[in-house]
JSON list of C-alpha atoms and ligand atoms in Angstrom, two decimals:
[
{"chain": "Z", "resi": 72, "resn": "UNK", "atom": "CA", "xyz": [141.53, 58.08, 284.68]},
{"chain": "Z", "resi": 73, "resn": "UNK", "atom": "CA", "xyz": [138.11, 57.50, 285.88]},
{"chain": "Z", "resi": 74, "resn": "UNK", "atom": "CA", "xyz": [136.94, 59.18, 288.77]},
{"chain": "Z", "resi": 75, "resn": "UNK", "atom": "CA", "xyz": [135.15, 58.49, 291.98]},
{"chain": "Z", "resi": 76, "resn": "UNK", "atom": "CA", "xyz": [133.74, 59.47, 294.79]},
{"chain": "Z", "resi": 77, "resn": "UNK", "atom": "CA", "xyz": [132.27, 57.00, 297.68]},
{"chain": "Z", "resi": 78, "resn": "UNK", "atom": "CA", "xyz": [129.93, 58.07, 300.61]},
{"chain": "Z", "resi": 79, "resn": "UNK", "atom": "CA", "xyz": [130.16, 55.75, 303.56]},
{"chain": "Z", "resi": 80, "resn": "UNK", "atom": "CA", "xyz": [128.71, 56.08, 306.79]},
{"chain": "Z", "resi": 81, "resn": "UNK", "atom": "CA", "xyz": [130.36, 53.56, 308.97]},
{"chain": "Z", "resi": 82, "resn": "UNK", "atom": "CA", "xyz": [132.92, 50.58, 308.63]},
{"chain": "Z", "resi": 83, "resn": "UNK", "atom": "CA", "xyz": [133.70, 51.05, 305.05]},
{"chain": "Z", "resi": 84, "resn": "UNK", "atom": "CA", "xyz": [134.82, 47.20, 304.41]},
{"chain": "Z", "resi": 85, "resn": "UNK", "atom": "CA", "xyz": [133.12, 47.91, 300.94]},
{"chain": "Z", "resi": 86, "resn": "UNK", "atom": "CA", "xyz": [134.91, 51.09, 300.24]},
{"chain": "Z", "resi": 87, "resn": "UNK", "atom": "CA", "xyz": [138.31, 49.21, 301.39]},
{"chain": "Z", "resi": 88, "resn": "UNK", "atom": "CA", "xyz": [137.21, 46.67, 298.83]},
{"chain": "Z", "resi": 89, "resn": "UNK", "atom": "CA", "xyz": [137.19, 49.61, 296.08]},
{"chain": "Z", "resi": 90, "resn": "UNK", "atom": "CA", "xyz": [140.38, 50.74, 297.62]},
{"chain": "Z", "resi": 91, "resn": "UNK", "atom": "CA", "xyz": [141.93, 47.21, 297.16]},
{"chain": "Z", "resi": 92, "resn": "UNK", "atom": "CA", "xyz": [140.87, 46.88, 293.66]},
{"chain": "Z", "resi": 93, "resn": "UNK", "atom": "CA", "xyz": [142.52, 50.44, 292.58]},
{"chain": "Z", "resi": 94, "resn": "UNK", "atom": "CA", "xyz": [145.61, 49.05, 294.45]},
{"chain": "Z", "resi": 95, "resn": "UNK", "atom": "CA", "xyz": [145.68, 45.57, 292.64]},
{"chain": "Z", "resi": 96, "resn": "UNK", "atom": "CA", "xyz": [144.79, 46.91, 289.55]},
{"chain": "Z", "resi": 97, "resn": "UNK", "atom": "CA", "xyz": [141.78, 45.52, 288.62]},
{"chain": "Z", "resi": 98, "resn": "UNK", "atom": "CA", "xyz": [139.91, 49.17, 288.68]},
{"chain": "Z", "resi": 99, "resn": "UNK", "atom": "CA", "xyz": [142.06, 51.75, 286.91]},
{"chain": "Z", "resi": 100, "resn": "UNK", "atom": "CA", "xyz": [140.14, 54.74, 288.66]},
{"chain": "Z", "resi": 101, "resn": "UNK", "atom": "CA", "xyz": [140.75, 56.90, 291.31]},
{"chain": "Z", "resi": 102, "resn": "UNK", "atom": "CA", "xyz": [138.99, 57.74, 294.33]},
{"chain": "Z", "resi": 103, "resn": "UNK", "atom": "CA", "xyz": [139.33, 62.02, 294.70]},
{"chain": "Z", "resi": 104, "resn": "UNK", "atom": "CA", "xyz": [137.54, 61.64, 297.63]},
{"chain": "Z", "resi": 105, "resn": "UNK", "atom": "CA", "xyz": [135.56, 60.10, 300.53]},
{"chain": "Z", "resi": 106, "resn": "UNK", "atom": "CA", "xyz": [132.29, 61.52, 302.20]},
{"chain": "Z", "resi": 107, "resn": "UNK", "atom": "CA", "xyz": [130.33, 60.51, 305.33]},
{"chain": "Z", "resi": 108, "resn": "UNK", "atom": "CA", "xyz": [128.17, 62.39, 307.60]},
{"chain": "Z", "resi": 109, "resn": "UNK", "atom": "CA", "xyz": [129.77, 60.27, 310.47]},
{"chain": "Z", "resi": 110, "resn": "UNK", "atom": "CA", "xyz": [132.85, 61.86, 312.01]},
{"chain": "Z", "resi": 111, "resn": "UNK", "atom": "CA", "xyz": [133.71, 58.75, 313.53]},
{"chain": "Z", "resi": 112, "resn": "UNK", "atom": "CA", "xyz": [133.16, 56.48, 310.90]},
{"chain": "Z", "resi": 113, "resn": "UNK", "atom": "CA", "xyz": [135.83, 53.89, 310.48]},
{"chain": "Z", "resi": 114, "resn": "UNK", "atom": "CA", "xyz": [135.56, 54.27, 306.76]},
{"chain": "Z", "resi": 115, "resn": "UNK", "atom": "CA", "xyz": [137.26, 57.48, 307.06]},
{"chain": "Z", "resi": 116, "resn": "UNK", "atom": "CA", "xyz": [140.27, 55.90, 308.75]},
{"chain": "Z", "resi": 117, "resn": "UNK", "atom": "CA", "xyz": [140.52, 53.80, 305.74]},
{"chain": "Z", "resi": 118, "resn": "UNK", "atom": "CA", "xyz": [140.64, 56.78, 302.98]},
{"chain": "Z", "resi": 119, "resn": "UNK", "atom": "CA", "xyz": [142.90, 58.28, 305.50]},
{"chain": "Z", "resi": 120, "resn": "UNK", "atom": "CA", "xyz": [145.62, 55.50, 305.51]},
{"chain": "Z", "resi": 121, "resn": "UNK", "atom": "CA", "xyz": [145.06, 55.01, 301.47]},
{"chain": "Z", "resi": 122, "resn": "UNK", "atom": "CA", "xyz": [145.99, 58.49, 301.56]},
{"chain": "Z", "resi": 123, "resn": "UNK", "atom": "CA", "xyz": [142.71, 59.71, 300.17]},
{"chain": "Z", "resi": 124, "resn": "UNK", "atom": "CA", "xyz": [140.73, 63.19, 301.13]},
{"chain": "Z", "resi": 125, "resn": "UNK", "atom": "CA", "xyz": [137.68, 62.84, 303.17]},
{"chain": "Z", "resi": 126, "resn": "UNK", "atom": "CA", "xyz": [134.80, 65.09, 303.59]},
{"chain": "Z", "resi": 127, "resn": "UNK", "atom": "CA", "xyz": [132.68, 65.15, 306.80]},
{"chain": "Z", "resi": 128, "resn": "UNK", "atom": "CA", "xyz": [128.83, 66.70, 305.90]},
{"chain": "Z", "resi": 129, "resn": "UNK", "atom": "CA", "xyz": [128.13, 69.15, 308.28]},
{"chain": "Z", "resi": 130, "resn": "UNK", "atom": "CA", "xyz": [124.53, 69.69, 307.79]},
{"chain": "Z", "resi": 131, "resn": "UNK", "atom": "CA", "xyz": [121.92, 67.17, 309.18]},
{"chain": "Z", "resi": 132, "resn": "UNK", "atom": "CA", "xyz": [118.92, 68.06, 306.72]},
{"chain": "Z", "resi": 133, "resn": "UNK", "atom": "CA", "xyz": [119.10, 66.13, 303.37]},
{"chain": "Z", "resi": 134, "resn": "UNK", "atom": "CA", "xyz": [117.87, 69.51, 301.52]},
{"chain": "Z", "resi": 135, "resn": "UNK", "atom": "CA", "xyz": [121.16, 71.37, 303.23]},
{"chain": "Z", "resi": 136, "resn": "UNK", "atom": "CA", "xyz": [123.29, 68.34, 302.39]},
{"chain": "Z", "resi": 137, "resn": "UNK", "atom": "CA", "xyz": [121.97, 68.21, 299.28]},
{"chain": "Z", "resi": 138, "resn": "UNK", "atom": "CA", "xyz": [123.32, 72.36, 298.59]},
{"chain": "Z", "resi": 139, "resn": "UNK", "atom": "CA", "xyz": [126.57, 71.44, 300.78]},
{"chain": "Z", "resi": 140, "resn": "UNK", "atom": "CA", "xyz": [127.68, 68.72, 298.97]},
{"chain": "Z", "resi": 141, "resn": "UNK", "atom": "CA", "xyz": [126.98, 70.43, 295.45]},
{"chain": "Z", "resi": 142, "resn": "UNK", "atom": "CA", "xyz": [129.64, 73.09, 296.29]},
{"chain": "Z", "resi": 143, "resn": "UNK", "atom": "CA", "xyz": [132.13, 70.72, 297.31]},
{"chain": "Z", "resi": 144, "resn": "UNK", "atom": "CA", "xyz": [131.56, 68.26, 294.75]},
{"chain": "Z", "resi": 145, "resn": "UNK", "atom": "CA", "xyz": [132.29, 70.99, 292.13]},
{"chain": "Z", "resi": 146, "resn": "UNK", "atom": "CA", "xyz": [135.74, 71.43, 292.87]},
{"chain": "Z", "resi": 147, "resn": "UNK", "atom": "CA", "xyz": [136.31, 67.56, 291.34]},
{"chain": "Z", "resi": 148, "resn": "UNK", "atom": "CA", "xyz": [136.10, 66.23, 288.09]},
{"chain": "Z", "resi": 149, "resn": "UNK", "atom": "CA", "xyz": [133.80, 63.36, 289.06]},
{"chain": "Z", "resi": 150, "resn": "UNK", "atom": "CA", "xyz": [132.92, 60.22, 286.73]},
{"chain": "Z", "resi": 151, "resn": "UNK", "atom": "CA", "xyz": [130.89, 58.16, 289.36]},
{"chain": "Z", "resi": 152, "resn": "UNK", "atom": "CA", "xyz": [129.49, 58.40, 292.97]},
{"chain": "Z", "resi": 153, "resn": "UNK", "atom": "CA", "xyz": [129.40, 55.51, 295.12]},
{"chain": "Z", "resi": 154, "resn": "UNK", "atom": "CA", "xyz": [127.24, 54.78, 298.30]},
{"chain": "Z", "resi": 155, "resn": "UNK", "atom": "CA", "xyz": [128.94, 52.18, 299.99]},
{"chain": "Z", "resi": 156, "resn": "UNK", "atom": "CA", "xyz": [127.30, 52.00, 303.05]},
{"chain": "Z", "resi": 157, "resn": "UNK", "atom": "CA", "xyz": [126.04, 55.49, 302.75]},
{"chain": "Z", "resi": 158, "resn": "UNK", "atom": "CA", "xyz": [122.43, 55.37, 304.70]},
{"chain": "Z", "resi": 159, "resn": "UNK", "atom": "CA", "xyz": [121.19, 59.33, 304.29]},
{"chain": "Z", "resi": 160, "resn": "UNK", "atom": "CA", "xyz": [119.12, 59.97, 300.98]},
{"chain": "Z", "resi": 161, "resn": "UNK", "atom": "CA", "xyz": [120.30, 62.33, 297.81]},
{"chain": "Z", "resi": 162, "resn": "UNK", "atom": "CA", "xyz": [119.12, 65.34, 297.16]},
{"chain": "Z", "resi": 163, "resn": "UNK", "atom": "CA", "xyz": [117.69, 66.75, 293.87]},
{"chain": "Z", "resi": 164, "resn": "UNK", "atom": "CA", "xyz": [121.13, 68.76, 292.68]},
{"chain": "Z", "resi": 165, "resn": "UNK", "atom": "CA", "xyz": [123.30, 65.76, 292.94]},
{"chain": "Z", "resi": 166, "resn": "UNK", "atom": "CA", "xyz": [120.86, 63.56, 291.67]},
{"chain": "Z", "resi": 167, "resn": "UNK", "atom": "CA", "xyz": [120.50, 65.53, 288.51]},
{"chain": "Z", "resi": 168, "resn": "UNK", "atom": "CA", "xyz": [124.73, 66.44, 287.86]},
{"chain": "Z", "resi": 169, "resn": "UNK", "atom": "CA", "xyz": [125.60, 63.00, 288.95]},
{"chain": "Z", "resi": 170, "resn": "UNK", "atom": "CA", "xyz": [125.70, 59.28, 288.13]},
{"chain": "Z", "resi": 171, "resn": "UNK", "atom": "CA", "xyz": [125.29, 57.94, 291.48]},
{"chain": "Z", "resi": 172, "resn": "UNK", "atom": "CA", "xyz": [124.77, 53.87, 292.26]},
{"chain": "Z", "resi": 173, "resn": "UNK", "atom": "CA", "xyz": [124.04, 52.44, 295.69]},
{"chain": "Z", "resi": 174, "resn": "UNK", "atom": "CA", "xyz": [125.05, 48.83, 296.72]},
{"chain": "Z", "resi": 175, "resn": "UNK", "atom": "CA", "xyz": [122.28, 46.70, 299.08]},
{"chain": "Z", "resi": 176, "resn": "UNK", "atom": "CA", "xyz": [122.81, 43.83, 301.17]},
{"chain": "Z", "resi": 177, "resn": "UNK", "atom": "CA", "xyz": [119.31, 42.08, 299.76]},
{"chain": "Z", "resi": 178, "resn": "UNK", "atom": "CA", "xyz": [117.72, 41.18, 296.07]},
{"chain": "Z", "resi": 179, "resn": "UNK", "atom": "CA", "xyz": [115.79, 43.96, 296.15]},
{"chain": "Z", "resi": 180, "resn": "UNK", "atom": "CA", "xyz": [112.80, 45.14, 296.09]},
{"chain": "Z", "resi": 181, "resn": "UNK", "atom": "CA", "xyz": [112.59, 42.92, 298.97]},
{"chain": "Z", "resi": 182, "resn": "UNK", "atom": "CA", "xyz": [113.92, 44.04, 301.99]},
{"chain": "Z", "resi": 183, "resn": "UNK", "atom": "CA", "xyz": [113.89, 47.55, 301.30]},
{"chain": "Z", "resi": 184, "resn": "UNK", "atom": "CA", "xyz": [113.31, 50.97, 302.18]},
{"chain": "Z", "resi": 185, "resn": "UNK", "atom": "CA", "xyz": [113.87, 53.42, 305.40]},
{"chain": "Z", "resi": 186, "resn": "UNK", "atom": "CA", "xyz": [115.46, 51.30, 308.12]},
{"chain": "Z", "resi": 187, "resn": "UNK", "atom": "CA", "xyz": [116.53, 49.00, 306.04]},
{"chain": "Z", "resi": 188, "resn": "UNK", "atom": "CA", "xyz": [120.25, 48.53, 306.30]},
{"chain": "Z", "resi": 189, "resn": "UNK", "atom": "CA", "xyz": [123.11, 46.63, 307.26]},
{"chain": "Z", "resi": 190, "resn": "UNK", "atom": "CA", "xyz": [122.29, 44.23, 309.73]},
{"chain": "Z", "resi": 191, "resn": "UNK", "atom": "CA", "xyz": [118.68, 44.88, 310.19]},
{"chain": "Z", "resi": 192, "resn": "UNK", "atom": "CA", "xyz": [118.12, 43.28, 306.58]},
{"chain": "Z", "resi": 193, "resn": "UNK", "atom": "CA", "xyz": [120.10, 40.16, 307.34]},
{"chain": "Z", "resi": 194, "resn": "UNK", "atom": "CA", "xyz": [117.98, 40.10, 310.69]},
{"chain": "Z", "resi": 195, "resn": "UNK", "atom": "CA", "xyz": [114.82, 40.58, 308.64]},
{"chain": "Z", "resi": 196, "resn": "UNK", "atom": "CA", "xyz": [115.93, 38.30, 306.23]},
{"chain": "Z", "resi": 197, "resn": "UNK", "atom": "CA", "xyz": [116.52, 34.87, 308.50]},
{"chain": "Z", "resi": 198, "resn": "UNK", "atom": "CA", "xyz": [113.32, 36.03, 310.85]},
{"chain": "Z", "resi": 199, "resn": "UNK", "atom": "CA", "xyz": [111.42, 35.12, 307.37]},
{"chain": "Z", "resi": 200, "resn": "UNK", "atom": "CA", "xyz": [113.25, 31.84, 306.92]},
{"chain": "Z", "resi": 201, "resn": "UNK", "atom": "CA", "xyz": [114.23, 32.48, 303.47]},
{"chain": "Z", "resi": 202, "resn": "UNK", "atom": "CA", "xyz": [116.50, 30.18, 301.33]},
{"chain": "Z", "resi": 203, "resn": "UNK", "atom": "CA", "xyz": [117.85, 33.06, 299.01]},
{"chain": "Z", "resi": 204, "resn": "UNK", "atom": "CA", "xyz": [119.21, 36.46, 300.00]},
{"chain": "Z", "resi": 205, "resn": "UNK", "atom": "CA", "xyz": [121.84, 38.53, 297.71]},
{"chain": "Z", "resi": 206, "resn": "UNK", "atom": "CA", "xyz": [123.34, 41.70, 296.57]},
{"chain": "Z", "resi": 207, "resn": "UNK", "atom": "CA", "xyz": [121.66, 44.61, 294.75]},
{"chain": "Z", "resi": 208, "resn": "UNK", "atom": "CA", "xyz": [124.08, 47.18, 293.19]},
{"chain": "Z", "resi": 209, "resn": "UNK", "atom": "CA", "xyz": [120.75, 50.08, 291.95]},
{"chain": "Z", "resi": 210, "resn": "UNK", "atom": "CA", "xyz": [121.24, 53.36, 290.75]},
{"chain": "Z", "resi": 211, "resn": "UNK", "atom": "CA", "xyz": [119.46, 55.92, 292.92]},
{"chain": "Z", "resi": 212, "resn": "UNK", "atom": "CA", "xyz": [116.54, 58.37, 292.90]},
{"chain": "Z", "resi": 213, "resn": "UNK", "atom": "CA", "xyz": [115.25, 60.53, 295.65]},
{"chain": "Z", "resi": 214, "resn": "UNK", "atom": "CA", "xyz": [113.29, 57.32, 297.32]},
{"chain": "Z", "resi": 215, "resn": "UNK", "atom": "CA", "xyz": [115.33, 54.33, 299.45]},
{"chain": "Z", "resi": 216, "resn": "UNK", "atom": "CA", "xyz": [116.25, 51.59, 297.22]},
{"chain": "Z", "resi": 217, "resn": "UNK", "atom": "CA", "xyz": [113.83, 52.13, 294.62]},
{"chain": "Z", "resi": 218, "resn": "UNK", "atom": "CA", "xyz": [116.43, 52.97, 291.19]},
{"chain": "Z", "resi": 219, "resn": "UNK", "atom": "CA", "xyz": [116.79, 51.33, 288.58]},
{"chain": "Z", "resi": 220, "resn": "UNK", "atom": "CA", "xyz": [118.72, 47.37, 289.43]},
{"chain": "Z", "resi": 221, "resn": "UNK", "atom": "CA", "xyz": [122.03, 47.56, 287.51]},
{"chain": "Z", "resi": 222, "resn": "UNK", "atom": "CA", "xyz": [122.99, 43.64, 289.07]},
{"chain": "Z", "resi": 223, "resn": "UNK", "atom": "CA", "xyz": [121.64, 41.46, 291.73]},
{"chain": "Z", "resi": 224, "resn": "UNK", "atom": "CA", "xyz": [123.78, 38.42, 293.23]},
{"chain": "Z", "resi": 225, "resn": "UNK", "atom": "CA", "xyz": [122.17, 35.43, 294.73]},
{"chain": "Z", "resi": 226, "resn": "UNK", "atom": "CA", "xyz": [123.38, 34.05, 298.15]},
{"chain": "Z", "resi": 227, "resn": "UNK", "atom": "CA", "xyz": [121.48, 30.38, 299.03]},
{"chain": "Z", "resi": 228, "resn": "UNK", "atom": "CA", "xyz": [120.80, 31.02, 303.23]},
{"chain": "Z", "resi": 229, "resn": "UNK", "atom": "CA", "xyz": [120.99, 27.78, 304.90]},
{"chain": "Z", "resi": 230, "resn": "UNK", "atom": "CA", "xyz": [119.42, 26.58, 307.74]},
{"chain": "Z", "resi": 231, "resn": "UNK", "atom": "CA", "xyz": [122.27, 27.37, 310.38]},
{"chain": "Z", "resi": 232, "resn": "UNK", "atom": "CA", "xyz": [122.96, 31.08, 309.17]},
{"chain": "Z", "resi": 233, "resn": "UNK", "atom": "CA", "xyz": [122.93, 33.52, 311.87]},
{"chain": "Z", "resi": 234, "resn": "UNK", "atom": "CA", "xyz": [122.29, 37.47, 310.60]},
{"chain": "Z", "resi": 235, "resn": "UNK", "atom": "CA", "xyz": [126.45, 37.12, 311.27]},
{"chain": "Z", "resi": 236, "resn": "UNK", "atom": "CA", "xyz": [127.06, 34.27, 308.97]},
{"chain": "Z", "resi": 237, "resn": "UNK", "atom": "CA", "xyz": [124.45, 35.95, 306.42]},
{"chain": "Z", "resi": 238, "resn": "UNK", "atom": "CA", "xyz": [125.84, 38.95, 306.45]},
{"chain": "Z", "resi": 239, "resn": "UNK", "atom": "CA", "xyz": [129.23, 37.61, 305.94]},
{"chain": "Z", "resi": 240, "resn": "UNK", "atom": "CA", "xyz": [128.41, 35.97, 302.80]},
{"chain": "Z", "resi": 241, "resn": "UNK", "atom": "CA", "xyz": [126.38, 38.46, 301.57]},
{"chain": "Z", "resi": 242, "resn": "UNK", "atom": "CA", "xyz": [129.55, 41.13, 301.97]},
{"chain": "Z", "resi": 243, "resn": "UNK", "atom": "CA", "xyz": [131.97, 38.90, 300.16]},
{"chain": "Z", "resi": 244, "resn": "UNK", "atom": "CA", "xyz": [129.78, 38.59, 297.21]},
{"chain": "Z", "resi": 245, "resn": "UNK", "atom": "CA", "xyz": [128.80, 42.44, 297.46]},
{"chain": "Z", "resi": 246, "resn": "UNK", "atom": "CA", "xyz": [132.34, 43.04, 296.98]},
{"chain": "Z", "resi": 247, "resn": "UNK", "atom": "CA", "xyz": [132.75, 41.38, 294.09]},
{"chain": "Z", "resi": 248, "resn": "UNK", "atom": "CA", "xyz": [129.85, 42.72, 292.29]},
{"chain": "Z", "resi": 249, "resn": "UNK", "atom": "CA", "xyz": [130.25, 46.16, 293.20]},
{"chain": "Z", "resi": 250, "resn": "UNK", "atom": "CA", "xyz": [134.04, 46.00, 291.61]},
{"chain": "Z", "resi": 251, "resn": "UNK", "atom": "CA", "xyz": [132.80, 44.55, 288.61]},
{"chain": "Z", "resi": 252, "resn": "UNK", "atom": "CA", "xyz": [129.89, 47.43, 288.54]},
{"chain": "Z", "resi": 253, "resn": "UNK", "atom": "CA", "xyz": [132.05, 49.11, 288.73]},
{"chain": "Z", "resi": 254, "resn": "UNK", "atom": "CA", "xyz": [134.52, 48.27, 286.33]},
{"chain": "Z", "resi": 255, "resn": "UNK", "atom": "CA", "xyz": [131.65, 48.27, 283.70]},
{"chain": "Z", "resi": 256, "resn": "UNK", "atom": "CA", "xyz": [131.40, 52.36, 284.46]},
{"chain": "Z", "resi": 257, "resn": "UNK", "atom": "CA", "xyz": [134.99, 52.37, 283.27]},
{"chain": "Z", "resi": 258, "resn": "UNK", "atom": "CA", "xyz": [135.03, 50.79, 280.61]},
{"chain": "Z", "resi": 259, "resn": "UNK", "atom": "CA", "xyz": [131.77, 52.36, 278.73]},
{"chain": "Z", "resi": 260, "resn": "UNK", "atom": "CA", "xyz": [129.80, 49.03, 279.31]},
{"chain": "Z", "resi": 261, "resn": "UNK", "atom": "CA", "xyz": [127.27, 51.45, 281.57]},
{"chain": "D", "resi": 30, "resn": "LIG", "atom": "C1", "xyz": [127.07, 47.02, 303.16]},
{"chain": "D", "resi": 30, "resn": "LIG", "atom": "O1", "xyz": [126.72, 45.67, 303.27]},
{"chain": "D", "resi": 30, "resn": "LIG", "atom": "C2", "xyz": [126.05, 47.76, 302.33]},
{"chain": "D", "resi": 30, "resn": "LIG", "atom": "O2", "xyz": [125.40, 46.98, 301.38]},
{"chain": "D", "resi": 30, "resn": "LIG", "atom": "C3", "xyz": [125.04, 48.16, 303.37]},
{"chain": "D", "resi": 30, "resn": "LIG", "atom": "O3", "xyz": [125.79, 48.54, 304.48]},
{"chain": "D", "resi": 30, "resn": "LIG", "atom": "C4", "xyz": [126.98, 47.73, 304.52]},
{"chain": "D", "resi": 30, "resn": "LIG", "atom": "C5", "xyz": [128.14, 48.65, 304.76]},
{"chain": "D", "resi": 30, "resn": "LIG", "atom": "O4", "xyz": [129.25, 47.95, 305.23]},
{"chain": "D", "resi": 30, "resn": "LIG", "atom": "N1", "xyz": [124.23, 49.22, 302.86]},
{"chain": "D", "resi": 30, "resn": "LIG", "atom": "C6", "xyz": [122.95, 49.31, 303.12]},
{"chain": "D", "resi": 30, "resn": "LIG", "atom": "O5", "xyz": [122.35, 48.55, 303.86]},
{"chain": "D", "resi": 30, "resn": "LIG", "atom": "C7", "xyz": [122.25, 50.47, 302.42]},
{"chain": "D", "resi": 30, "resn": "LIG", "atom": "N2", "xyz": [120.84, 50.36, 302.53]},
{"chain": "D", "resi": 30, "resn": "LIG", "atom": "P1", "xyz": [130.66, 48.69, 305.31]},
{"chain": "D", "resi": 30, "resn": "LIG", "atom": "O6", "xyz": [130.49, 49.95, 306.13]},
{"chain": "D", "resi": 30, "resn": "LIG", "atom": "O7", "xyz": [131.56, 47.71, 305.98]},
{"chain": "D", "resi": 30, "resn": "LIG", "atom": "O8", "xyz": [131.09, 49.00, 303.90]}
]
């Protein structure tokens, strides 16, 4: 069984998507558990009802998170850690004991960086009238979406999109890309 471990901060429609994968066998791994630093992040609802543990951060500094999370990552046997909508940066001791990959709602390296999540990208990204956003799926280092690019997935923005309509798209194709990221960790392909 390959294991993981996802990090979301907030709706956790991408972690669901992992959860829904497991479910319909397409991933044969296992999610041991489910972190956020938000208490009242829906994502946590989610892990809840799919009957997986959750893990709220208590500490607010990323150094402290960084020593927190080490001691209660060690109780697992951990393949993979997934940021799926995770928005706080890593610290050195996971960084270095861990494979950890981060999925981003643009085709990085533009559109980037502190600040630059969720909806503000898909803002940013229609404010500067461009015809092409995507998907990133990255592994990470200690700076905002500056690892390595494991996959990018275009998405054509037309004329009409909203951030809404952007965003939309860009989440369905995120979805499938991070699975099939995903699925490459499994299988050795990574
Ligand atoms: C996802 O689109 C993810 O790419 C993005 O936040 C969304 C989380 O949605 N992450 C970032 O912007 C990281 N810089 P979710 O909570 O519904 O999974």
């Amino acid at each position: 069984m390959y294991n993981l471990v996802v990090f979301a901060s907030g709706n956790g429609s991408t972690l669901q998507a992992i959860i829904d994968a497991i479910h319909n066998k397409i991933l044969n791994s296992k999610i041991v558990l489910v972190v956020s630093n938000n208490p009242d992040a829906f994502a946590l609802e989610r892990a809840k009802k799919a009957g997986i543990p959750t893990y709220i951060i208590k500490n607010k500094n990323y150094q402290d998170i960084d020593n927190e999370l080490y001691e209660v990552l060690s109780h697992y046997d951990i393949n993979l850690i997934v940021l799926a909508g995770y928005l706080k940066l890593i610290g050195d001791k996971l960084l270095s004991n861990y494979t950890i990959i981060n999925t981003h709602p643009s085709l990085l390296p533009k559109y980037g960086g502190k600040g630059m999540h969720g909806m503000h990208v898909h803002k940013a990204v229609i404010d500067a009238k461009e015809k092409q956003s995507g998907v990133t799926v990255h592994f990470i280092n200690n700076e905002y979406d500056k690892g390595n690019i494991i996959s990018q997935t275009v998405v054509d923005v037309l004329e009409t999109d909203t951030p809404e309509t952007l965003a939309s798209k860009v989440q369905a194709a995120e979805k499938i890309q991070l699975v099939n990221v995903i699925k490459k960790f499994e299988t050795g392909e990574l």
